[in-house]
CSV table of C-alpha atoms in Angstrom, one decimal:
chain,number,residue,atom,x,y,z
A,119,GLU,CA,71.7,117.7,78.7
A,120,ALA,CA,75.3,118.7,78.6
A,121,LEU,CA,75.4,119.7,82.2
A,122,SER,CA,74.5,116.2,83.4
A,123,LEU,CA,77.3,114.7,81.3
A,124,TYR,CA,79.8,117.2,82.7
A,125,GLU,CA,78.6,116.4,86.3
A,126,GLU,CA,79.0,112.7,85.6
A,127,ALA,CA,82.5,113.3,84.3
A,128,LEU,CA,83.4,115.3,87.4
A,129,GLY,CA,82.1,112.5,89.6
A,130,LEU,CA,84.1,109.9,87.8
A,131,TYR,CA,87.3,112.0,88.0
A,132,GLU,CA,86.7,112.6,91.7
A,133,HIS,CA,86.4,108.9,92.2
A,134,VAL,CA,89.8,108.4,90.6
A,135,LEU,CA,91.3,111.2,92.7
A,136,HIS,CA,90.0,109.8,96.0
A,137,GLU,CA,90.9,106.1,95.5
A,138,GLU,CA,94.1,104.3,96.4
A,139,TRP,CA,95.5,102.7,93.3
A,140,ASP,CA,97.8,99.7,92.7
A,141,SER,CA,101.4,100.8,92.0
A,142,ARG,CA,100.8,99.7,88.4
A,143,PHE,CA,98.5,102.8,88.1
A,144,ALA,CA,100.8,105.3,89.9
A,145,GLN,CA,100.2,108.8,88.5
A,146,VAL,CA,96.8,108.0,87.1
A,147,GLY,CA,95.7,110.8,89.4
A,148,VAL,CA,97.8,113.3,87.5
A,149,VAL,CA,95.9,112.6,84.3
A,150,ALA,CA,92.6,112.6,86.1
A,151,LEU,CA,93.5,116.0,87.7
A,152,MET,CA,94.2,117.5,84.3
A,153,GLU,CA,91.0,116.2,82.8
A,154,TYR,CA,89.0,117.3,85.9
A,155,ASN,CA,90.2,120.8,85.4
A,156,ARG,CA,89.5,120.7,81.6
A,157,VAL,CA,85.9,119.7,82.4
A,158,LEU,CA,85.6,122.6,84.8
A,159,GLN,CA,87.0,125.0,82.1
A,160,SER,CA,84.3,123.7,79.7
A,161,ILE,CA,81.6,124.2,82.3
A,162,SER,CA,82.8,127.8,82.9
A,163,TYR,CA,83.1,128.5,79.1
A,164,PHE,CA,79.5,127.6,78.6
A,165,ASN,CA,78.5,129.6,81.7
A,166,LEU,CA,77.1,126.5,83.5
A,167,ASP,CA,79.0,127.0,86.8
A,168,HIS,CA,76.0,128.3,88.7
A,169,ARG,CA,74.0,125.2,87.7
A,170,LEU,CA,76.3,122.6,89.2
A,171,LYS,CA,74.5,120.5,91.9
A,172,LYS,CA,77.8,120.0,93.8
A,173,ALA,CA,80.8,122.3,94.2
A,174,PRO,CA,84.1,121.1,92.7
A,175,ILE,CA,86.8,119.9,95.0
A,176,SER,CA,88.5,123.2,95.7
A,177,ARG,CA,91.9,121.6,96.6
A,178,VAL,CA,92.3,120.3,93.1
A,179,VAL,CA,90.9,123.2,91.1
A,180,SER,CA,93.7,124.9,89.1
A,181,PRO,CA,94.1,126.3,85.6
A,182,VAL,CA,95.4,123.8,83.1
A,183,CYS,CA,98.8,125.0,82.3
A,184,CYS,CA,99.4,123.7,78.8
A,185,ASP,CA,98.8,124.8,75.2
A,186,PHE,CA,98.4,121.3,73.7
A,187,SER,CA,97.7,117.9,75.1
A,188,VAL,CA,97.2,114.3,74.0
A,189,VAL,CA,95.8,111.5,76.1
A,190,ILE,CA,95.7,107.9,75.0
A,191,GLN,CA,94.2,105.1,76.9
A,192,TRP,CA,93.4,101.4,76.2
A,193,ASP,CA,91.3,98.7,77.6
A,194,THR,CA,93.5,95.6,77.6
A,195,ASP,CA,95.3,94.9,80.9
A,196,MET,CA,99.1,94.1,81.0
A,197,THR,CA,99.6,96.0,77.8
A,198,ASP,CA,102.3,98.6,76.9
A,199,VAL,CA,101.3,101.3,74.4
A,200,GLU,CA,103.9,103.9,73.5
A,201,LEU,CA,103.1,107.6,72.8
A,202,ILE,CA,105.9,109.2,70.9
A,203,VAL,CA,105.6,112.9,70.1
A,204,THR,CA,107.7,114.8,67.6
A,205,GLU,CA,107.6,118.5,68.6
A,206,PRO,CA,107.8,121.4,66.1
A,207,ASP,CA,111.5,121.9,66.8
A,208,GLY,CA,112.2,118.2,66.0
A,209,SER,CA,112.6,117.1,69.6
A,210,ARG,CA,111.1,113.7,70.4
A,211,CYS,CA,109.2,113.1,73.7
A,212,THR,CA,109.1,109.4,74.5
A,213,SER,CA,109.0,107.2,77.6
A,214,PHE,CA,112.8,107.3,77.6
A,215,ASN,CA,113.0,111.0,77.1
A,216,ASN,CA,109.9,112.2,78.8
A,217,LYS,CA,110.8,115.9,79.3
A,218,THR,CA,111.8,118.4,76.6
A,219,ALA,CA,112.2,122.1,76.5
A,220,THR,CA,108.4,122.6,76.1
A,221,GLY,CA,106.8,119.2,76.7
A,222,MET,CA,106.4,116.3,79.0
A,223,LEU,CA,105.0,112.8,79.0
A,224,SER,CA,103.4,111.2,82.0
A,225,ARG,CA,104.6,107.9,83.5
A,226,ASN,CA,104.8,105.0,81.1
A,227,PHE,CA,102.2,102.4,82.2
A,228,THR,CA,103.9,99.2,81.0
A,229,HIS,CA,101.6,96.7,82.8
A,230,GLY,CA,98.2,98.3,83.0
A,231,TYR,CA,95.5,100.2,81.2
A,232,GLY,CA,97.2,103.6,80.9
A,233,PRO,CA,96.5,106.4,80.3
A,234,VAL,CA,99.5,108.2,79.0
A,235,GLU,CA,99.3,112.0,78.7
A,236,TYR,CA,101.5,114.4,76.8
A,237,LEU,CA,101.5,118.1,77.7
A,238,GLN,CA,103.2,121.0,75.9
A,239,LYS,CA,103.3,124.7,76.7
A,240,GLY,CA,104.8,127.7,75.1
A,241,ILE,CA,103.9,126.9,71.5
A,242,ASP,CA,102.5,129.3,69.0
A,243,ALA,CA,99.3,128.8,67.1
A,244,GLY,CA,99.7,126.7,64.0
A,245,GLU,CA,102.8,124.9,65.2
């Protein structure tokens, strides 16, 4: 059932949020936090909130404040994968230019598994 998969996902993200991570994985919690809140939004969208066996961690629950996101991850340690996004206005968001007028890229994990996440807000539908 979908609810059990959502609950499993919440549990895994909670594990990431509670653990101490090696400095190679700094900011992995930021990506986990965004994904945790996306799962909660899905649960709410499908009106499954009242059926959760365990209440979400209230200190990390907040609305996801972006209109578009991309997350990439990989399963080979000590690998560097680049996410480069060209925005509708032509701006490029890269690990060397990680903030633009409307977007931002998470920390570049050059010696680990990732993930890398790009978030953009303030875009119109269809852009």
